[in-house]
Coordinates of C-alpha atoms and ligand atoms in Angstrom, one line a residue:
X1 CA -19.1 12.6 -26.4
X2 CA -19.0 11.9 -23.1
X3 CA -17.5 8.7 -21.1
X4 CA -19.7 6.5 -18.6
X5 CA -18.0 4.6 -17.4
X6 CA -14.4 3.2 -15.8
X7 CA -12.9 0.1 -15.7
X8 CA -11.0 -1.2 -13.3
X9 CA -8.1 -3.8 -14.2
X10 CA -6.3 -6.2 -11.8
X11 CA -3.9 -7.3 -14.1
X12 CA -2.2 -10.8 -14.0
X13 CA -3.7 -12.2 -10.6
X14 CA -1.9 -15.2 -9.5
X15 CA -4.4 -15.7 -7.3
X16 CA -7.3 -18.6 -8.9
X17 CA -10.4 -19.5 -8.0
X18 CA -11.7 -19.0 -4.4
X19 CA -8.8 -16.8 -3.5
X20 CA -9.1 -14.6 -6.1
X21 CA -13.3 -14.0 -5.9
X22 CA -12.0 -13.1 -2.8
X23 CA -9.4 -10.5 -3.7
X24 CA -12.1 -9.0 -5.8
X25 CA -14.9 -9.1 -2.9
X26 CA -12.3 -7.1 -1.1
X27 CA -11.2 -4.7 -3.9
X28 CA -15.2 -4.2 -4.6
X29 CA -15.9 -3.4 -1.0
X30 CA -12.6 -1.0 -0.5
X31 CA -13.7 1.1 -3.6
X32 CA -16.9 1.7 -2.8
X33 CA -16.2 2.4 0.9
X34 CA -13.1 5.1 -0.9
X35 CA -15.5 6.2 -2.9
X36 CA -18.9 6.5 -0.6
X37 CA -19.0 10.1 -1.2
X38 CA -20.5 9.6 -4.6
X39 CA -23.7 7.8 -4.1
X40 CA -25.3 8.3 -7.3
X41 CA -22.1 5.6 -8.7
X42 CA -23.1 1.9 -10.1
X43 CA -20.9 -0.9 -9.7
X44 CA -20.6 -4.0 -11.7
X45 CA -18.5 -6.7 -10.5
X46 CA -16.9 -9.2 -12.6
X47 CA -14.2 -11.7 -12.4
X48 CA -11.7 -9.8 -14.5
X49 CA -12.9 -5.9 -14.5
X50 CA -15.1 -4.0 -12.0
X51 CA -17.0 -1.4 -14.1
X52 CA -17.6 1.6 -12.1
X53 CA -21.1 3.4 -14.2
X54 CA -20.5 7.8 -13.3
X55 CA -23.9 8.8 -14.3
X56 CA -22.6 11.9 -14.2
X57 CA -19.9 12.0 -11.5
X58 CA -17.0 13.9 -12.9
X59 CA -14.2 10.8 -13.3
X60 CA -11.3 12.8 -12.7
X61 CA -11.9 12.9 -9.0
X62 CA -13.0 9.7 -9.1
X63 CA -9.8 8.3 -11.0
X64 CA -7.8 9.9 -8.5
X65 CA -9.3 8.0 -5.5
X66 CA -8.9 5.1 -7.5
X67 CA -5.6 5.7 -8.0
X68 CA -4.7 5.2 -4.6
X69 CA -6.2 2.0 -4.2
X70 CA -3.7 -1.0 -3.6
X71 CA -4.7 -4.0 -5.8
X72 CA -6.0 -1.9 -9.1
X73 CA -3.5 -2.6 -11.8
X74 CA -4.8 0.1 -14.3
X75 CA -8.0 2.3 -14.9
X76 CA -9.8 2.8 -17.7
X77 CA -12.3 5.8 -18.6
X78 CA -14.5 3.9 -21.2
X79 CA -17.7 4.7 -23.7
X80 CA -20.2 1.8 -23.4
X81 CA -22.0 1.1 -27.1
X82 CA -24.3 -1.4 -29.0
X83 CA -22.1 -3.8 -30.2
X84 CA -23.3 -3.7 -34.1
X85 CA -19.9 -2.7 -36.0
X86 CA -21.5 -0.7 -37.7
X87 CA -21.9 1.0 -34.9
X88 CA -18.7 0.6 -33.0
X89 CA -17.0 1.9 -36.3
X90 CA -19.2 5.1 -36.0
X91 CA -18.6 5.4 -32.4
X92 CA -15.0 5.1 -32.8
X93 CA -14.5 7.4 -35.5
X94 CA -16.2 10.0 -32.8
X95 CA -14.2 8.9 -29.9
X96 CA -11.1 9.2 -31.8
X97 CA -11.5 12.8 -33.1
X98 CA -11.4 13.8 -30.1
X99 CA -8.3 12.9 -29.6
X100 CA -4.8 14.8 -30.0
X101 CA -2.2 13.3 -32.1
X102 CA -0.9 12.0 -35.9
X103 CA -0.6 7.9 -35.4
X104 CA -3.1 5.4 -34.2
X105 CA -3.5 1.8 -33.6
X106 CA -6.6 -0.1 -33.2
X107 CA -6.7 -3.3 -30.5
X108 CA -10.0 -5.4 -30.5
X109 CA -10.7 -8.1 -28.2
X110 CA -13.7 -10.1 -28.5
X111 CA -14.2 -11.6 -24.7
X112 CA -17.4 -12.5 -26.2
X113 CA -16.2 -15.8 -28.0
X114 CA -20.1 -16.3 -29.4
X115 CA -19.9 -12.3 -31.4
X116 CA -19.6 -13.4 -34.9
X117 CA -16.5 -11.2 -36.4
X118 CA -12.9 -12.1 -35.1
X119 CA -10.4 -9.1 -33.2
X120 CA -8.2 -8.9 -36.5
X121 CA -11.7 -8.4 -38.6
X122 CA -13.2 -5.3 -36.1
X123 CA -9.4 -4.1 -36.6
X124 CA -9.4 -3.8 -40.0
X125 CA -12.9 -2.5 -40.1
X126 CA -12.5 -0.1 -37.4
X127 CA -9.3 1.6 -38.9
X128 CA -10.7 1.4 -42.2
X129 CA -13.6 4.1 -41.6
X130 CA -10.7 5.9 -39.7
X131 CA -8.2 6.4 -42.4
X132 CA -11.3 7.0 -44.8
X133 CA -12.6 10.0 -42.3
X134 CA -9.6 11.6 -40.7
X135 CA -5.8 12.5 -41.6
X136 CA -4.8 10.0 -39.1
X137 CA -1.9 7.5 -40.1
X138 CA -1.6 4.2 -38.7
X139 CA 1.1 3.0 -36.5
X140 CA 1.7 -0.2 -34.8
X141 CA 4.4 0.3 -33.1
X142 CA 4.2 3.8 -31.2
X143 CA 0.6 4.9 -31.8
X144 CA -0.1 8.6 -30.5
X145 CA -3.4 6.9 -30.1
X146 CA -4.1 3.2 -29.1
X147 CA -8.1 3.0 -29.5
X148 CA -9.1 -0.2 -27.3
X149 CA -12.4 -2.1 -28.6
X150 CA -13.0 -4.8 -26.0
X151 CA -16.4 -7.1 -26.6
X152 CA -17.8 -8.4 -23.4
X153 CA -21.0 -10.6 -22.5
X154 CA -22.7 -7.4 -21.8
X155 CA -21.8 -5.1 -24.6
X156 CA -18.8 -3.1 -26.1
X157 CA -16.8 -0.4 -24.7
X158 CA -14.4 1.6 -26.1
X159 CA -11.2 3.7 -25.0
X160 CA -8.0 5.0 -25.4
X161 CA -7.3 6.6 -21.8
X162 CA -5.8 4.2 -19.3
X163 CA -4.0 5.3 -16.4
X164 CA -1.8 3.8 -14.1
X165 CA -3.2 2.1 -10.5
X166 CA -1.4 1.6 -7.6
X167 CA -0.9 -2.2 -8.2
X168 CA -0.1 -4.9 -5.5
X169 CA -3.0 -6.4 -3.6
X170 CA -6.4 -4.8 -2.0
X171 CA -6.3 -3.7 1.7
X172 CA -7.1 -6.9 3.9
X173 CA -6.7 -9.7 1.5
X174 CA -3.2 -10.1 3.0
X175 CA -4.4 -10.5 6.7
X176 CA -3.1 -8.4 9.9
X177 CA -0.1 -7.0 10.9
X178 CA 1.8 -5.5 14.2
X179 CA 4.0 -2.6 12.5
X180 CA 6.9 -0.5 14.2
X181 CA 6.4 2.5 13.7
X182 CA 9.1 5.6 15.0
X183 CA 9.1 8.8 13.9
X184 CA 11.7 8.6 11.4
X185 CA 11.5 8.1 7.3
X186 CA 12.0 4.5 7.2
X187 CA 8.9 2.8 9.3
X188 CA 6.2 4.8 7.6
X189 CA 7.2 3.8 3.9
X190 CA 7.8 0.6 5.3
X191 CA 4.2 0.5 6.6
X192 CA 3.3 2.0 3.2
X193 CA 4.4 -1.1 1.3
X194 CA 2.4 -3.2 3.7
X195 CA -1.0 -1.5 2.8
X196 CA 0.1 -2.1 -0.9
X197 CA 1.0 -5.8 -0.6
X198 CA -2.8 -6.3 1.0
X199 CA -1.8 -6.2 4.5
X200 CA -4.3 -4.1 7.0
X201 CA -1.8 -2.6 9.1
X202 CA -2.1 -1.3 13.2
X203 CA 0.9 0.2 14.3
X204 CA 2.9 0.1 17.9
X205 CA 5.3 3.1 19.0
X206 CA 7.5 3.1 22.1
X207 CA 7.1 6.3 23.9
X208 CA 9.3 7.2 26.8
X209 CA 8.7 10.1 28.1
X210 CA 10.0 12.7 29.9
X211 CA 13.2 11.6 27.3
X212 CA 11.1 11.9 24.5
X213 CA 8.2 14.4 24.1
X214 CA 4.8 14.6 23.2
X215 CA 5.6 16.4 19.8
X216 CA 6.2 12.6 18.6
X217 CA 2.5 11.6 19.1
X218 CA 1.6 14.7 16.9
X219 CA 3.9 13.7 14.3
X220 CA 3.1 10.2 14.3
X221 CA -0.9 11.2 13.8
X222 CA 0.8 13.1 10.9
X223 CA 2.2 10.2 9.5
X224 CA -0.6 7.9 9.9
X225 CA -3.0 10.6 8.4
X226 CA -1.0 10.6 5.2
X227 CA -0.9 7.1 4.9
X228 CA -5.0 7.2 5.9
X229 CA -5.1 7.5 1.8
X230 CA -4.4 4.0 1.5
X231 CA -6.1 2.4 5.0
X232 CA -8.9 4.6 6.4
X233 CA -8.7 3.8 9.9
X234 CA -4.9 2.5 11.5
X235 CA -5.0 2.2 14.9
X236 CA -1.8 3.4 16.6
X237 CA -1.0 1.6 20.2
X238 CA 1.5 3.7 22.4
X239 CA 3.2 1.8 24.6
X240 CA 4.9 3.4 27.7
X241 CA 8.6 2.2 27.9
X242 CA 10.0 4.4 29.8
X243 CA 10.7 1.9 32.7
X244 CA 12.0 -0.7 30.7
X245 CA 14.9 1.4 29.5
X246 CA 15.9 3.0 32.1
X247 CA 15.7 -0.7 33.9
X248 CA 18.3 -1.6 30.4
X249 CA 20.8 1.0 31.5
X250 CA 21.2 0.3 34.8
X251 CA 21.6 -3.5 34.2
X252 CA 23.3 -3.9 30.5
X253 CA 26.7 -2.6 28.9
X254 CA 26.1 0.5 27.3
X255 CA 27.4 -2.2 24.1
X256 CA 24.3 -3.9 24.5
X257 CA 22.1 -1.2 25.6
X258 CA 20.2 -1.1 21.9
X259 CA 20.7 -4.7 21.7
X260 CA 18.5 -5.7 24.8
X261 CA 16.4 -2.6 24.1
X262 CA 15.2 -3.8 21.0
X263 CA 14.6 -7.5 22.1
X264 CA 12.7 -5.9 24.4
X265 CA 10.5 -4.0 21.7
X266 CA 10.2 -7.3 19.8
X267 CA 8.6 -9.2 22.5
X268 CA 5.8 -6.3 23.2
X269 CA 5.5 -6.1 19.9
X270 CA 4.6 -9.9 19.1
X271 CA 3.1 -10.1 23.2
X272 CA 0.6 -7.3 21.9
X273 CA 0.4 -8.8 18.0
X274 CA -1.4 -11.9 19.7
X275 CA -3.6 -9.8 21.6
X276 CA -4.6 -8.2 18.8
X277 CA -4.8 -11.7 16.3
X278 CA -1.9 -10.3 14.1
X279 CA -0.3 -13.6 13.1
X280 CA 3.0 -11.0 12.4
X281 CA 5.3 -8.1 13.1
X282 CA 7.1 -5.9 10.9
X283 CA 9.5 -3.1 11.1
X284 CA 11.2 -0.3 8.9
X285 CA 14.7 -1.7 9.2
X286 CA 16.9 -2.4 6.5
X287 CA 20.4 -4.5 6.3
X288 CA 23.3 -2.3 7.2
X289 CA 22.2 1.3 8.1
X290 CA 23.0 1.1 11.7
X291 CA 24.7 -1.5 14.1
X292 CA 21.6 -2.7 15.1
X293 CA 20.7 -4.0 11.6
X294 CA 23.6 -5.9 10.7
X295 CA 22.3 -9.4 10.3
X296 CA 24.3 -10.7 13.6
X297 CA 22.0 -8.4 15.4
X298 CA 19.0 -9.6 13.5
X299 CA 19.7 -12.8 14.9
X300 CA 20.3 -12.1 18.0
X301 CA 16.7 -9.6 18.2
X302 CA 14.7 -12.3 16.3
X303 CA 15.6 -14.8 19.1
X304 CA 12.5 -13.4 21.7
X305 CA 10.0 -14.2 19.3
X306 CA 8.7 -16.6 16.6
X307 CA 6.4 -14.5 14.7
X308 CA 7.0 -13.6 11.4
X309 CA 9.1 -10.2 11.3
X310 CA 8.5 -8.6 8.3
X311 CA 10.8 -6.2 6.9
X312 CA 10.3 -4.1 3.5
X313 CA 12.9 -2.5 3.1
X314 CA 15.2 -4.9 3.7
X315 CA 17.1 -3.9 0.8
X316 CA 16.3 -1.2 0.2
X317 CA 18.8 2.2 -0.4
X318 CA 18.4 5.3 1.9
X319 CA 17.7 7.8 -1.4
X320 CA 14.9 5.4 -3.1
X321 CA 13.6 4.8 0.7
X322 CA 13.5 8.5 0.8
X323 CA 12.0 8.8 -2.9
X324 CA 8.5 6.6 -1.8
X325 CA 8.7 9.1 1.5
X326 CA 8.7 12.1 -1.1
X327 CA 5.8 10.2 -3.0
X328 CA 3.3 9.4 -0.6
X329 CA 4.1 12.7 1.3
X330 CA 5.5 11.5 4.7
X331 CA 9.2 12.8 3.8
X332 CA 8.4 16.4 5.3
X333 CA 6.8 15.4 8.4
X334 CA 9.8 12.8 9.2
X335 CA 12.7 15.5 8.9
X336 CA 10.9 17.4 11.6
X337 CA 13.2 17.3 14.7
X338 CA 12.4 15.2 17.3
X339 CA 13.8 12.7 20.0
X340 CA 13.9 9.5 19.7
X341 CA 13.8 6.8 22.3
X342 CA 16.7 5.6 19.7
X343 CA 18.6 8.7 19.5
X344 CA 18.6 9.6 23.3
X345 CA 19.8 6.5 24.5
X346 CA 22.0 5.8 21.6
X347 CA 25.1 4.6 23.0
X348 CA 28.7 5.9 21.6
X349 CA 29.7 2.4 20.5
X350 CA 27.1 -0.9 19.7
X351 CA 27.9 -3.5 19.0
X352 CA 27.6 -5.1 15.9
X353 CA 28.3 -8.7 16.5
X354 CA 26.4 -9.2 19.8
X355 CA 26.3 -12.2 21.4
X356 CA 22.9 -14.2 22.5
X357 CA 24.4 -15.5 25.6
X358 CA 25.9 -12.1 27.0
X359 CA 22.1 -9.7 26.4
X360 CA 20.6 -13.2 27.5
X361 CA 22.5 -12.5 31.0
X362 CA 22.0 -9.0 31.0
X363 CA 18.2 -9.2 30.8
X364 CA 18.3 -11.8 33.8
X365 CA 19.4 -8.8 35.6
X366 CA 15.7 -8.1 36.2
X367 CA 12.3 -8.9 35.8
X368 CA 11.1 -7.7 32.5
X369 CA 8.5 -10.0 31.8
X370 CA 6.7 -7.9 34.9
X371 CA 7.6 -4.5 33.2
X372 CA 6.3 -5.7 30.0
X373 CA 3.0 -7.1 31.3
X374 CA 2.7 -3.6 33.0
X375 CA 3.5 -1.7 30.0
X376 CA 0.7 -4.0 28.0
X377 CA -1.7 -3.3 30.6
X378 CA -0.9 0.9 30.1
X379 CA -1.0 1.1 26.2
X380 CA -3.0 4.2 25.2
X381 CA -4.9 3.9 21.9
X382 CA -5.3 6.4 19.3
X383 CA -7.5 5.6 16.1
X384 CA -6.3 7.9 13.1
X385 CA -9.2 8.1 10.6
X386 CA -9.1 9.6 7.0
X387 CA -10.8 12.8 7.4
X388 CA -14.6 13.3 5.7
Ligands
ATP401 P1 13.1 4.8 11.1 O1 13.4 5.8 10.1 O2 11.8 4.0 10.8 O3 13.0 5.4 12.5 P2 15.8 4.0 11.4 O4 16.5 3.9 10.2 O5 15.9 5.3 12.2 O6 14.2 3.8 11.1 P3 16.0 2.5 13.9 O7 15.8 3.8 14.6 O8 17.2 1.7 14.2 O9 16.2 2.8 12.3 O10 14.7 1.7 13.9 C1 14.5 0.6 13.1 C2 13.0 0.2 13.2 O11 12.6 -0.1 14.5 C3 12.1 1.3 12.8 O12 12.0 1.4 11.4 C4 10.9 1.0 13.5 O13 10.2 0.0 12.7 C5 11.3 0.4 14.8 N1 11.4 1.4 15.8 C6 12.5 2.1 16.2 N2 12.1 2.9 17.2 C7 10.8 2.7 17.5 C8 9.9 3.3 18.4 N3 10.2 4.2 19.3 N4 8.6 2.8 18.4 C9 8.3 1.9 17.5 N5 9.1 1.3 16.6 C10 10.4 1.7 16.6
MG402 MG1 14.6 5.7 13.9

């Protein structure tokens, strides 16, 4: 006995009417673009399951794309039937022999209000022929087996594998957004969580080289082609900042050095975020780690822009930041030594408190709005694509 088919669950949407037949237009197009390499799939779309048909595709590669697909709740592999109970009865009994294990539960739903028997009826019915035919012992509470009978519009399917999706929101339903990204272990999860609440993500990186090297372009194509499981194409904009902060060490206190440094990041950030019609930026900070993300500094870095600045891990800890890096594989590549613009300018003491006023006066020292039009005008692109 073979399955045909999965279904797809996304859960509890919160999301009604227009919104949500668009959160599943999205989902439908992102799994069938994920899964293009498997032409001979069907697809039917509903408004509370997307039935994938195999016709013969093996699902266990397919369940493991799917598995990586933000806004899939769970996955089901499923046996479509006639819906006759005599019939689902036989079928069940066959599905469920198959299966390993002492205790079983059976858990009807009729989403076909016009089919004449009630859940609790097909329940009894279907368990019935089960106890008659097997050793099998019912149990309610912790099944071994928990045989799902769900009646639709379009006929019956039956199952009792469901596996775990990614959950959160599919890719673009969430809009655009200008992220961050370094080459350390915080701004790639970060970016991570962004894919997963919906948002389609294109990244910015300050490079300033000769201080830093080209090793962090390689590593941050490394990055961005582990996370191409979960977008296939991020677009990473390298911005040349070299001047700037050189310009920031000659003018500032070395106290505000990564104060003014980072205001200057933000306002590329959002200057290139409107260019690009990203209504928002994000970053890999959290609350605490280092000086420059104590909440006073926050303050005083949020002051050049008035885009939304999105920050995941916010509150995060360093070991469960570290446990997502582990998970989606980016851990490794983020240990690998490497300078940062961060770490080679990183003065002995920051402050903590900064004032607006004092890196407000520091920055008058020179024209940066010139070296940041400059540095916009330089950007190199790089598109990392999930490989075929
Ligand atoms: P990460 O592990 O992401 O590097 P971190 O804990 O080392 O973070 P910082 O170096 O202070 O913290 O950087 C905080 C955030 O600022 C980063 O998560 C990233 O979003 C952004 N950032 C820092 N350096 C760069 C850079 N060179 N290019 C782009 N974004 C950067
Ligand atoms: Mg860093």
């Amino acid at each position: 006995m073979k399955y045909d088919h999965i279904m797809v669950r996304f859960g509890e949407l919160s999301t009604k009417g227009k919104n949500k037949k668009e959160f599943i237009r999205v989902l439908a197009r992102n799994i069938k673009n994920a899964l293009s390499e498997y032409p001979s799939l069907e697809y039917i779309v509903q408004l509370d399951h997307i039935y994938i048909k195999l016709n013969d595709v093996d699902p266990d590669e397919i369940i493991e794309v799917l598995q990586s697909i933000s806004g899939i709740h769970a996955l089901s592999l499923v046996l479509k039937i006639d819906e006759d109970i005599d019939n689902i009865c036989e079928e069940s009994l066959k599905l469920i022999k198959q299966e390993k294990g002492q205790t079983f539960k059976v858990h009807a739903k009729r989403a076909n209000k016009k089919y004449p028997i009630i859940s609790d009826q097909i329940n009894r019915l279907v368990a019935g022929k089960i106890l008659k035919n097997t050793d099998l012992k019912v149990d309610v509470h912790n099944p071994d087996i928990l045989l799902s009978i769900e009646i639709r519009n379009d006929g019956c399917y039956i199952f009792t594998k469901t596996y775990k999706g990614a959950g959160g929101y599919p890719l673009g339903v969430g809009g655009r957004i200008m992220h961050m990204l370094s080459g350390g272990i915080d701004s790639p999860v970060a970016a991570y969580l962004l894919m997963k609440r919906g948002l389609l993500v294109e990244c910015i990186h300050f490079a300033s080289p000769p201080y830093t090297n080209i090793g962090v372009i390689e590593k941050l194509k490394d990055l961005l082609g582990k996370l191409n499981v979960y977008q296939e194409s991020i677009r990473l904009n390298i911005v040349p900042f070299t001047k700037i902060q050189e310009k920031i060490y000659e003018v500032s206190d070395e106290s505000y050095a990564i104060t003014i440094m980072r205001r200057m990041m933000f306002r590329l950030a959002s200057e290139l975020a409107k260019r690009r019609n990203c209504p928002a930026i994000s970053s890999g900070e959290s609350v605490g780690q280092v000086a420059s993300q104590t909440i006073e500094s926050m303050n005083v870095i949020n002051d050049v822009t008035n885009m939304p600045i999105l920050r995941p891990l916010v509150t995060y800890d360093k070991l469960d930041i570290i446990e997502i890096a582990r998970k989606i594989d980016t851990f490794d590549i983020s240990i690998r030594p490497f300078e940062d613009c961060c770490t080679i300018f990183a003065p002995k003491k920051p402050k903590t408190k900064p004032s607006l006023e004092k890196s407000i006066e520091f920055e008058n020292k020179f024209d940066y709005q010139t070296l940041i039009n400059e540095a916009l005008d330089n950007i190199e692109v790089v598109y990392i694509k999930k490989e075929a």
